[in-house]
Coordinates of C-alpha atoms (C1' of nucleotides) in Angstrom, one line a residue:
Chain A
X1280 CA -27.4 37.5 -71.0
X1281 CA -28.7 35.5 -67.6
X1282 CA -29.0 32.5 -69.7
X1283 CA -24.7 32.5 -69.7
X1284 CA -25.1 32.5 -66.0
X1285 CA -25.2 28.8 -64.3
X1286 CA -28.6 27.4 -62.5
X1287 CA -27.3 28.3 -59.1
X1288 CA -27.2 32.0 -59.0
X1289 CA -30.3 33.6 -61.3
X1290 CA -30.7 35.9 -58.0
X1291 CA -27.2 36.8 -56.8
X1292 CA -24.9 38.4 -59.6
X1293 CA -21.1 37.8 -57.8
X1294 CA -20.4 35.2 -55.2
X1295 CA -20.2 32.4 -57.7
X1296 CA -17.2 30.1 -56.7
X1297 CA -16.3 30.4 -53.1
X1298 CA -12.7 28.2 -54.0
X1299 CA -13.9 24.9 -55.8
X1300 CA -13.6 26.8 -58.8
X1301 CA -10.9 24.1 -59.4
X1302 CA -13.2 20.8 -59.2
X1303 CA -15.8 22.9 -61.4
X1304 CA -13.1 23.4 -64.3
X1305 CA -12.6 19.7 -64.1
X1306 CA -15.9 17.8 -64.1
X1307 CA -16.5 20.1 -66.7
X1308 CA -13.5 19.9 -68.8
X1309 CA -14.2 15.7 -68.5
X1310 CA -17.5 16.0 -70.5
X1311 CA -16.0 18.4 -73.1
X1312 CA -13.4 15.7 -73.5
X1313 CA -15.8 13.1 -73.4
X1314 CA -17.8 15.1 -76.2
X1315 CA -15.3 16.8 -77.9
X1316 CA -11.7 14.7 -77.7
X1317 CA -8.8 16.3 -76.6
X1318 CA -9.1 19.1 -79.7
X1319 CA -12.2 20.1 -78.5
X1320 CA -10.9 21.2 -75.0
X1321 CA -10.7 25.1 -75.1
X1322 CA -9.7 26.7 -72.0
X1323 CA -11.5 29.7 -72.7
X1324 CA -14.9 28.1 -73.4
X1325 CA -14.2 26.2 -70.3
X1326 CA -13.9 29.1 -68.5
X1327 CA -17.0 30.7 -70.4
X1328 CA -19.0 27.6 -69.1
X1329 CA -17.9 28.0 -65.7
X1330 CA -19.3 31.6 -65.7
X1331 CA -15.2 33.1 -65.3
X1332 CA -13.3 35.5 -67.6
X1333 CA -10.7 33.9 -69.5
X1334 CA -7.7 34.7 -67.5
X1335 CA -9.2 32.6 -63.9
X1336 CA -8.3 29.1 -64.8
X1337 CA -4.4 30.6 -64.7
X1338 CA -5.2 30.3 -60.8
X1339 CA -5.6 26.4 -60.5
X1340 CA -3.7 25.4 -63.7
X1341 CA -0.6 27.4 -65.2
X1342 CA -1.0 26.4 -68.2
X1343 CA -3.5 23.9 -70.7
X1344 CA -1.5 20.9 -70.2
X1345 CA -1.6 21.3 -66.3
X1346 CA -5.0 21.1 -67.0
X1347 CA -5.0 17.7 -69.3
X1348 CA -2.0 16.5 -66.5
X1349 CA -5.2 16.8 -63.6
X1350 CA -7.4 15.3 -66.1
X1351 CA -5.2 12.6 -66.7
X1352 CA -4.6 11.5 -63.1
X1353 CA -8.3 11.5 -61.8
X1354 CA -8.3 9.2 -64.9
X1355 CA -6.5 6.8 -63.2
X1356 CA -7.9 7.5 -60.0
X1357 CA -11.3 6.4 -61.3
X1358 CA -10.1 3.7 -63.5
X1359 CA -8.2 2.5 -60.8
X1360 CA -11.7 2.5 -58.9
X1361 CA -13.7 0.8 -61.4
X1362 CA -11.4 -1.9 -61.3
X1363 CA -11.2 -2.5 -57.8
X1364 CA -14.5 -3.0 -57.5
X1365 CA -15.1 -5.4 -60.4
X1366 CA -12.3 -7.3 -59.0
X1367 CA -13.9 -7.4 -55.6
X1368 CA -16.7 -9.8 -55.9
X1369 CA -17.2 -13.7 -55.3
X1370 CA -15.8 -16.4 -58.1
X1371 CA -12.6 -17.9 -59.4
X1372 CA -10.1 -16.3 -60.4
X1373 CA -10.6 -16.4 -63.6
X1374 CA -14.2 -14.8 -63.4
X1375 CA -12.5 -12.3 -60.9
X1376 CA -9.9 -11.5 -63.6
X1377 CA -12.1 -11.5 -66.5
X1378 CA -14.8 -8.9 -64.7
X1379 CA -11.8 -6.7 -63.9
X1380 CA -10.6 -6.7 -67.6
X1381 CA -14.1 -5.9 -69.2
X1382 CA -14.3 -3.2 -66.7
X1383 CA -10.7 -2.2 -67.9
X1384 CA -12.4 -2.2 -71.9
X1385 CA -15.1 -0.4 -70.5
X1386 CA -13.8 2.5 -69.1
X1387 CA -11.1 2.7 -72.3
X1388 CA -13.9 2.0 -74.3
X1389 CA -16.5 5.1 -72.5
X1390 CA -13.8 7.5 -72.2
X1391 CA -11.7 6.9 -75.1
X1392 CA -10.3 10.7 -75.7
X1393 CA -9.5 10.5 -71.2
X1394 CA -7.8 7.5 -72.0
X1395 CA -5.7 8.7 -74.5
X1396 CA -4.4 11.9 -72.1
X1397 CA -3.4 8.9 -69.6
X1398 CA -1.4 6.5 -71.8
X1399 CA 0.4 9.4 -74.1
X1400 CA 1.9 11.7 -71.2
X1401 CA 3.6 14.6 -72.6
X1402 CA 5.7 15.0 -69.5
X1403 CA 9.0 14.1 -69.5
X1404 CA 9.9 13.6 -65.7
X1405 CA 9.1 10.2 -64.5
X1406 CA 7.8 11.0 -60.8
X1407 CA 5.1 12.5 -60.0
X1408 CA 1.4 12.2 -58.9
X1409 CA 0.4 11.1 -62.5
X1410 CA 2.9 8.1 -62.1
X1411 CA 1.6 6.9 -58.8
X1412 CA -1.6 6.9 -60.3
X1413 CA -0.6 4.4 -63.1
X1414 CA 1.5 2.4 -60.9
X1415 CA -1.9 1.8 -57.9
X1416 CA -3.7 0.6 -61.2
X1417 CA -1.2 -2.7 -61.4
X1418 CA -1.4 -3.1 -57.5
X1419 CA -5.0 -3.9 -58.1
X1420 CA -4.0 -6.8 -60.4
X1421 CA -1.4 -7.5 -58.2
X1422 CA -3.3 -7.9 -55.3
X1423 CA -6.3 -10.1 -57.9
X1424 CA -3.6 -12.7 -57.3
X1425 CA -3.5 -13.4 -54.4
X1426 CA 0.1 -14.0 -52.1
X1427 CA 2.9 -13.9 -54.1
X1428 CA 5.5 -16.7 -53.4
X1429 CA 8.9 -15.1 -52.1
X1430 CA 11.0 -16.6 -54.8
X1431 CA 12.3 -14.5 -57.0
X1432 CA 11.9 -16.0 -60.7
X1433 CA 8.1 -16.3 -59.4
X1434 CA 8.0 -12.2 -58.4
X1435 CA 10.1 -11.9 -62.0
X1436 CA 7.4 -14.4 -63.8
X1437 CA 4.4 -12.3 -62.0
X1438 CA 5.7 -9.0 -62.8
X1439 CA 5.2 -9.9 -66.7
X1440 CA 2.4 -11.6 -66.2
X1441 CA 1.0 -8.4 -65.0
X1442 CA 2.4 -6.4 -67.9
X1443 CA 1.5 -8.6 -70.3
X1444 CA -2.2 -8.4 -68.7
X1445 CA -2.3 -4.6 -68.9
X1446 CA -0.4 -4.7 -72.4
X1447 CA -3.3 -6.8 -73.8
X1448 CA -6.2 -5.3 -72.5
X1449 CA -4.8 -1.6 -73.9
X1450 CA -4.4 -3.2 -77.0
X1451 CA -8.2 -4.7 -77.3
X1452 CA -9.4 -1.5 -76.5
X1453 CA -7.8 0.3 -78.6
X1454 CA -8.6 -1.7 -81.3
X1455 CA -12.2 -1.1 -80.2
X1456 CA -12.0 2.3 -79.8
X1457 CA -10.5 2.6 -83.1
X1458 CA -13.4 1.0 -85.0
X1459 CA -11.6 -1.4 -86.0
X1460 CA -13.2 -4.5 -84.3
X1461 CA -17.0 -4.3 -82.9
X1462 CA -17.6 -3.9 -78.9
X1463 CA -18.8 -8.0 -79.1
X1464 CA -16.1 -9.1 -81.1
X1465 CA -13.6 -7.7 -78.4
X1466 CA -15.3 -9.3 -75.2
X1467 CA -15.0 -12.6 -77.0
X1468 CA -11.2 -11.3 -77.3
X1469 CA -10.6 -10.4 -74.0
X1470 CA -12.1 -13.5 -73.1
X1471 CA -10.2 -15.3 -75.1
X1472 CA -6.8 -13.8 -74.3
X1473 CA -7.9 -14.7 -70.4
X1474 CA -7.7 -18.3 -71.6
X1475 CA -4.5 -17.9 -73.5
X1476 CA -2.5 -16.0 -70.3
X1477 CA -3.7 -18.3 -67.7
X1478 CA -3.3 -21.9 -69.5
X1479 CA 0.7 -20.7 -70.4
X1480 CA 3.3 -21.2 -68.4
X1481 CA 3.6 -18.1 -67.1
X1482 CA 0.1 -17.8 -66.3
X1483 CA 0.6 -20.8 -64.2
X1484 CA 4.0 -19.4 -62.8
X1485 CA 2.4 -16.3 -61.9
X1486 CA -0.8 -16.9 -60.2
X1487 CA 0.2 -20.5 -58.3
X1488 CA -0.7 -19.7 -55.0
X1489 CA -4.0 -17.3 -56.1
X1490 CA -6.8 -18.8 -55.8
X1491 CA -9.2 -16.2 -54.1
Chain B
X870 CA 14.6 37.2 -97.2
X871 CA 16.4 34.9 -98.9
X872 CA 16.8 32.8 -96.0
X873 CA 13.4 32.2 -96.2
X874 CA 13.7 30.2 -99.7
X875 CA 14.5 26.7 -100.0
X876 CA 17.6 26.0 -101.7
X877 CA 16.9 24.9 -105.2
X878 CA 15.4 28.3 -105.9
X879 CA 18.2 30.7 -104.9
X880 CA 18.2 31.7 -108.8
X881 CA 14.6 31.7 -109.7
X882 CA 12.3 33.7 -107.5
X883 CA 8.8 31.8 -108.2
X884 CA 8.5 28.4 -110.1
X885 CA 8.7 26.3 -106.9
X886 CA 6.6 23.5 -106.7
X887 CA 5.7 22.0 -110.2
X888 CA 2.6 19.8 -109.3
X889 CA 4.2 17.9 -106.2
X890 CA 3.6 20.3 -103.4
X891 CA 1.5 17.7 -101.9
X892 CA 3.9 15.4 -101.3
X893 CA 6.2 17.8 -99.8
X894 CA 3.5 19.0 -97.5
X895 CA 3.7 15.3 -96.5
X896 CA 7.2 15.0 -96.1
X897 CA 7.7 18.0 -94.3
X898 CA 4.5 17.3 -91.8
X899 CA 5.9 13.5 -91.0
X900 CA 9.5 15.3 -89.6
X901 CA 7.4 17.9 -87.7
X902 CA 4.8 15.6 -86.3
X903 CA 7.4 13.5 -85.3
X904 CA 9.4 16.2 -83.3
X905 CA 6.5 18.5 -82.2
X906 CA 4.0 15.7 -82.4
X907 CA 0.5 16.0 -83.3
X908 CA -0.2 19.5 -81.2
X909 CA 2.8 21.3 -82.9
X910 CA 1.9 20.3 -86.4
X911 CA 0.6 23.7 -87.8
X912 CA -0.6 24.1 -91.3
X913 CA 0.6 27.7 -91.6
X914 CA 4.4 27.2 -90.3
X915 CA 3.9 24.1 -92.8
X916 CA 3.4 26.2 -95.4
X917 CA 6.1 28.4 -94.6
X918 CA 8.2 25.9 -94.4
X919 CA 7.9 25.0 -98.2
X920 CA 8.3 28.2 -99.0
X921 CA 3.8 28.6 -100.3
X922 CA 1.7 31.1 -99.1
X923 CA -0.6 30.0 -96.0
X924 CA -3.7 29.4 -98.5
X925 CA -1.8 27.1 -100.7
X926 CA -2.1 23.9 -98.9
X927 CA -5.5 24.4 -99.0
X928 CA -5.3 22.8 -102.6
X929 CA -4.6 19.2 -101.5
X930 CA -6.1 19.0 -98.2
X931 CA -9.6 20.7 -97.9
X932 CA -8.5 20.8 -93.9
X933 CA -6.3 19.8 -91.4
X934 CA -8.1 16.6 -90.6
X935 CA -7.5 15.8 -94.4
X936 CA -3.5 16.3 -94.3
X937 CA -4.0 14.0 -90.9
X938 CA -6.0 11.6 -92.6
X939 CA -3.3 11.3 -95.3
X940 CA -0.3 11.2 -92.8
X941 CA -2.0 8.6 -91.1
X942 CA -2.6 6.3 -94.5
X943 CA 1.2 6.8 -95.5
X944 CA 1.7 5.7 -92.0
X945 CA 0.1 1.9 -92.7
X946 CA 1.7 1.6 -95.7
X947 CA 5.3 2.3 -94.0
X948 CA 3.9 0.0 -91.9
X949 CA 3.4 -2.8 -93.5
X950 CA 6.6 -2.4 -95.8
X951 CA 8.4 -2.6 -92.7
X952 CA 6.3 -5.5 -91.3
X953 CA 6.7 -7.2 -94.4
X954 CA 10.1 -7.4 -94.7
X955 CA 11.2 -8.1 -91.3
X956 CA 9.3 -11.3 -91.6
X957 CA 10.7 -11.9 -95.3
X958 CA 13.5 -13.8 -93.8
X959 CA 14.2 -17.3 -93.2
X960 CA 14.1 -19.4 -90.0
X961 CA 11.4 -20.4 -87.8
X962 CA 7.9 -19.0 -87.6
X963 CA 8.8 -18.2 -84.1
X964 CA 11.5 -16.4 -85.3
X965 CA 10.0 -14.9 -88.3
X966 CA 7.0 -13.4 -86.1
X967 CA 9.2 -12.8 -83.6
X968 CA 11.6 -10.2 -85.6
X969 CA 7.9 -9.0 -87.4
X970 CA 6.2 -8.0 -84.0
X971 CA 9.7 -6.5 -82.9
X972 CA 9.3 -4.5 -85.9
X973 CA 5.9 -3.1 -85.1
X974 CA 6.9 -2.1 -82.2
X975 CA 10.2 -0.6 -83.4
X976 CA 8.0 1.6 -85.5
X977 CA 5.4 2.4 -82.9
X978 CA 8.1 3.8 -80.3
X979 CA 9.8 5.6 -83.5
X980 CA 6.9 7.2 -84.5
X981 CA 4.7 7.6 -81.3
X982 CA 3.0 10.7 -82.6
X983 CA 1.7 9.4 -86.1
X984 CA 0.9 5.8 -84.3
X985 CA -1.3 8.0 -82.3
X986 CA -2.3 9.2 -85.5
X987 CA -3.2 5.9 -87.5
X988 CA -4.9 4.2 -83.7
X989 CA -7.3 6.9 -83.3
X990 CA -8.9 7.1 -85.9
X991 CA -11.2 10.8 -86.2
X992 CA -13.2 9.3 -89.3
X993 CA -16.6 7.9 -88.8
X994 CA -16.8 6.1 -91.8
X995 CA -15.8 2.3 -92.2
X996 CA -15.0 2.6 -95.6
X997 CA -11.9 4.8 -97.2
X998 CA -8.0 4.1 -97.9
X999 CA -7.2 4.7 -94.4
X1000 CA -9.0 1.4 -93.3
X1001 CA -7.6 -0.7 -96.5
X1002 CA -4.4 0.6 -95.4
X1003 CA -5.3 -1.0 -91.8
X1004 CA -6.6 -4.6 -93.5
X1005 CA -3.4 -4.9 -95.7
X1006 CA -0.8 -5.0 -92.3
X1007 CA -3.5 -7.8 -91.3
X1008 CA -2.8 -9.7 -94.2
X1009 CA 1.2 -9.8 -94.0
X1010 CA 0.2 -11.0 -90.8
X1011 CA -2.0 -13.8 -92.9
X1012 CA 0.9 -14.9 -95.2
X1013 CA 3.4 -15.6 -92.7
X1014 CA 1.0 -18.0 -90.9
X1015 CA 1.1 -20.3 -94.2
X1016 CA -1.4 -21.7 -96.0
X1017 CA -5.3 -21.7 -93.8
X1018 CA -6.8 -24.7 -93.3
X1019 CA -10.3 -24.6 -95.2
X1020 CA -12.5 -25.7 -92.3
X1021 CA -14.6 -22.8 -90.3
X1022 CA -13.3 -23.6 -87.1
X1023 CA -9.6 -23.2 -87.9
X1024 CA -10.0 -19.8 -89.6
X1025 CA -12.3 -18.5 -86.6
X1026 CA -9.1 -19.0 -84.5
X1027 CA -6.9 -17.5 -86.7
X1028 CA -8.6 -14.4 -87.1
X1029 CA -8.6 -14.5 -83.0
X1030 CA -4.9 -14.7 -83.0
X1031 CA -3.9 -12.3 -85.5
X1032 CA -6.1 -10.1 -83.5
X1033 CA -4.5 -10.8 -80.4
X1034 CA -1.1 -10.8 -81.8
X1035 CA -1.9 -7.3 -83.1
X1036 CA -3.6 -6.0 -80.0
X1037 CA -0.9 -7.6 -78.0
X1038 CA 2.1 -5.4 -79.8
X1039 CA -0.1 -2.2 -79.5
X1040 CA -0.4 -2.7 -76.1
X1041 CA 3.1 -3.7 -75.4
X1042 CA 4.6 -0.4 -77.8
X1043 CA 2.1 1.9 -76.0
X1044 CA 3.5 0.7 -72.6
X1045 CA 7.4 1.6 -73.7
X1046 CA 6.0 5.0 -75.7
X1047 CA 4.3 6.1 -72.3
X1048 CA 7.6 5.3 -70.6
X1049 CA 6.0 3.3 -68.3
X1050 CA 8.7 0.4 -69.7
X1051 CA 12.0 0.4 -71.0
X1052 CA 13.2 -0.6 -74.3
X1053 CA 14.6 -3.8 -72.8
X1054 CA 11.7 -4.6 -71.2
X1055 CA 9.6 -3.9 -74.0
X1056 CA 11.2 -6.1 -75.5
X1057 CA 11.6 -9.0 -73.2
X1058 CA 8.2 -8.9 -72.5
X1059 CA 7.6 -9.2 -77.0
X1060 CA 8.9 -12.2 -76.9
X1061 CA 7.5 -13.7 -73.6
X1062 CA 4.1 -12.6 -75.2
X1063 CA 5.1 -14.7 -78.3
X1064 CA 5.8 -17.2 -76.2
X1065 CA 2.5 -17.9 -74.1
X1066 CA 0.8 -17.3 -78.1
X1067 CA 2.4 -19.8 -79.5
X1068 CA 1.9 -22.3 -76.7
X1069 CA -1.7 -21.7 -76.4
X1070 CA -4.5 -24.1 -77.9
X1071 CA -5.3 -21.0 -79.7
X1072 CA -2.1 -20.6 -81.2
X1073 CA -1.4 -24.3 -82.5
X1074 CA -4.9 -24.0 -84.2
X1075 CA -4.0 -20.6 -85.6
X1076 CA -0.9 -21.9 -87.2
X1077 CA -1.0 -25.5 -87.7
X1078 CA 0.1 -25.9 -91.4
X1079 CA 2.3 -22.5 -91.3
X1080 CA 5.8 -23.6 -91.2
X1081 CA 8.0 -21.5 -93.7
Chain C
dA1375 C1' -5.2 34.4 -52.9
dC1376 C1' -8.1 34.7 -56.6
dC1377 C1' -10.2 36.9 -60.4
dT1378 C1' -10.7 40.6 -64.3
dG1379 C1' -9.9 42.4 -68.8
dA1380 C1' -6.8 44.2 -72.3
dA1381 C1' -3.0 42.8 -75.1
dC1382 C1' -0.1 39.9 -78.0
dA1383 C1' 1.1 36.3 -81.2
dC1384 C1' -0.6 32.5 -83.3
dC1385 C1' -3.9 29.5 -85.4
dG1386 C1' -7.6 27.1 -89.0
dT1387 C1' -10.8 28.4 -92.4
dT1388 C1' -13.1 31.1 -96.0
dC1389 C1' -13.0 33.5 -100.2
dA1390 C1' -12.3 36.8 -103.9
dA1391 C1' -8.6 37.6 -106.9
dG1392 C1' -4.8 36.5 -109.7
dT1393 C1' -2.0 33.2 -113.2
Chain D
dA1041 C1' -5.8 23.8 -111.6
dC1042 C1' -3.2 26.0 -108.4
dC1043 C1' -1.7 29.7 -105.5
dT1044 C1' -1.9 34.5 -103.1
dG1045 C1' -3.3 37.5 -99.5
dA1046 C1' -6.8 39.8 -96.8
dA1047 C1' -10.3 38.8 -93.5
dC1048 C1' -12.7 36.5 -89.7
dA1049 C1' -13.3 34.1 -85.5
dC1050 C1' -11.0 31.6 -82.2
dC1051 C1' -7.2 30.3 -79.3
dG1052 C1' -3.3 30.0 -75.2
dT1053 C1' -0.5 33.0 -72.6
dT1054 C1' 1.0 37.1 -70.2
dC1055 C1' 0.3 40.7 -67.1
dA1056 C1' -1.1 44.9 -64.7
dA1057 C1' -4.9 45.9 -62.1
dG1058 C1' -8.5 45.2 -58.9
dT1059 C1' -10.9 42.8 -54.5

DNA sequence: ACCTGAACACCGTTCAAGT
DNA sequence: ACCTGAACACCGTTCAAGT
């Protein structure tokens, strides 16, 4: 029976979680998602992993989809990241952009059963932290392109362009993710829908004045 | 008890289903998935429901993933149909692929749940129905671009549009399904995406010939 | 405030038995 | 071939009780 108890207390029996029990449930629940897809997640084995009886996650999380809510914003919060960084670096904008959207298909593509809790929200209200999250996402883009002119059918003609951006690369990856086209053949496609946004007229429109 | 039955055997108390119980089962799983979505889609109440014992389904789908699977395939071929004839029409190609991508995503937002269904795909294999099912919405694509020109290059950039078309429209319908959008803009932005396609190098290679 | 453990209703799957 | 019904292991949720 000590091989159920975690590495960190063989010697002491109790003390276990002093009150991070709540960041233990999820960095643990992300692997099992990352392992096991959303069907996989059993709040009771997660609870048997993190050494608790059944009933404890009920403190942190009323209910499972609490649980996947959590899950789904430090989603963003690290997509978000990942993006900001890739975008951060020296080059045109058109490198800049294209290193943000492969990190974009890479996290989609790594943590295809987290990204599918973040784009299918069960919740019906339209604030809330999970909706910030989404919404600092397209502020990266948004401030990829540098000043925005103070007209407004430029802010209108940026505002899709920004959409259209984010519409895209969901749609590569989840063609990736789905099998459906080979992790090669969708870097030549995001690459190739980087040309095809930036050489139209509303690419033009949208990033005039960014040229980082 | 006897509001338990269906109502063609309120005289007859057991032939029910001759030898088309599985396509009940399907019937009657499409209108729950689509209200409860893929969580509330229970095999037992789905057996209640047509009026069979909780073992009986067991007969046509060896599991749950099967009857999935199988929702899923029906899904493409719904599809396509619809696909199909939305671009059946006369008028422009512009017109004819825009009223075919406003179809797709008419169906996506429709049927979130079993486009959630048919995009994430559960089945390692790369062979099977489901993925002919997938091919054949390609190829409608394919028809209404005209006849190919036979050299290499131009069918390399076809294949990269109809991609990008297709990853596009995902994209776009996941952004309305997770609210993120409106219908209207949703919609806006389908036909500014058509837009910056068509006016791409990559779209005058992709359709050079194809003019209804 | 946080966690335990029994209880409840529900589920997917298996399988011997019926027709 | 198709369906029934008991059985099994597992699940999410509730809740009184402990500390």
């Amino acid at each position: 029976m000590s091989s159920l108890l975690g590495y960190s207390e063989l010697m002491t029996s109790r003390p276990f979680h002093h009150g991070n029990l709540r960041v233990v449930l999820l960095e643990r629940a992300e692997v099992m998602l990352r392992e096991g897809g959303v069907d996989g997640l059993s709040l009771r084995e997660l609870a048997r992993e993190a050494g608790v009886s059944h009933g404890a996650p009920r403190s942190h999380f009323p209910d499972r989809q609490a649980l996947l809510d959590a899950l789904a914003e430090r989603g963003f919060s690290r997509l978000t990241e990942d993006v900001r960084s890739a975008l951060a670096g020296s080059g045109s904008l058109r490198h800049r952009l294209g290193r943000m959207a492969q990190a974009y298909v890479d996290f989609a593509v790594g943590d295809a059963a987290l990204m599918e809790l973040m784009f299918t929200t069960k919740t019906e209200g339209r604030t809330g932290p999970l909706q910030d999250a989404a919404v600092g996402l397209l502020e990266v883009l948004d401030d990829a392109m540098g000043p925005s002119a103070d007209a407004d059918a430029s802010n209108s003609s940026r505002e899709t362009f920004k959409l259209l951006f984010g519409a895209t690369m969901q749609g590569i990856a989840a063609l990736i993710a789905s099998r459906r086209i080979s992790r090669d053949q969708g870097n030549a496609l995001v690459s190739e829908a980087m040309d095809v946004m930036l050489e139209s007229q509303l690419g033009k429109q949208a990033v005039a004045q960014g040229s980082g």
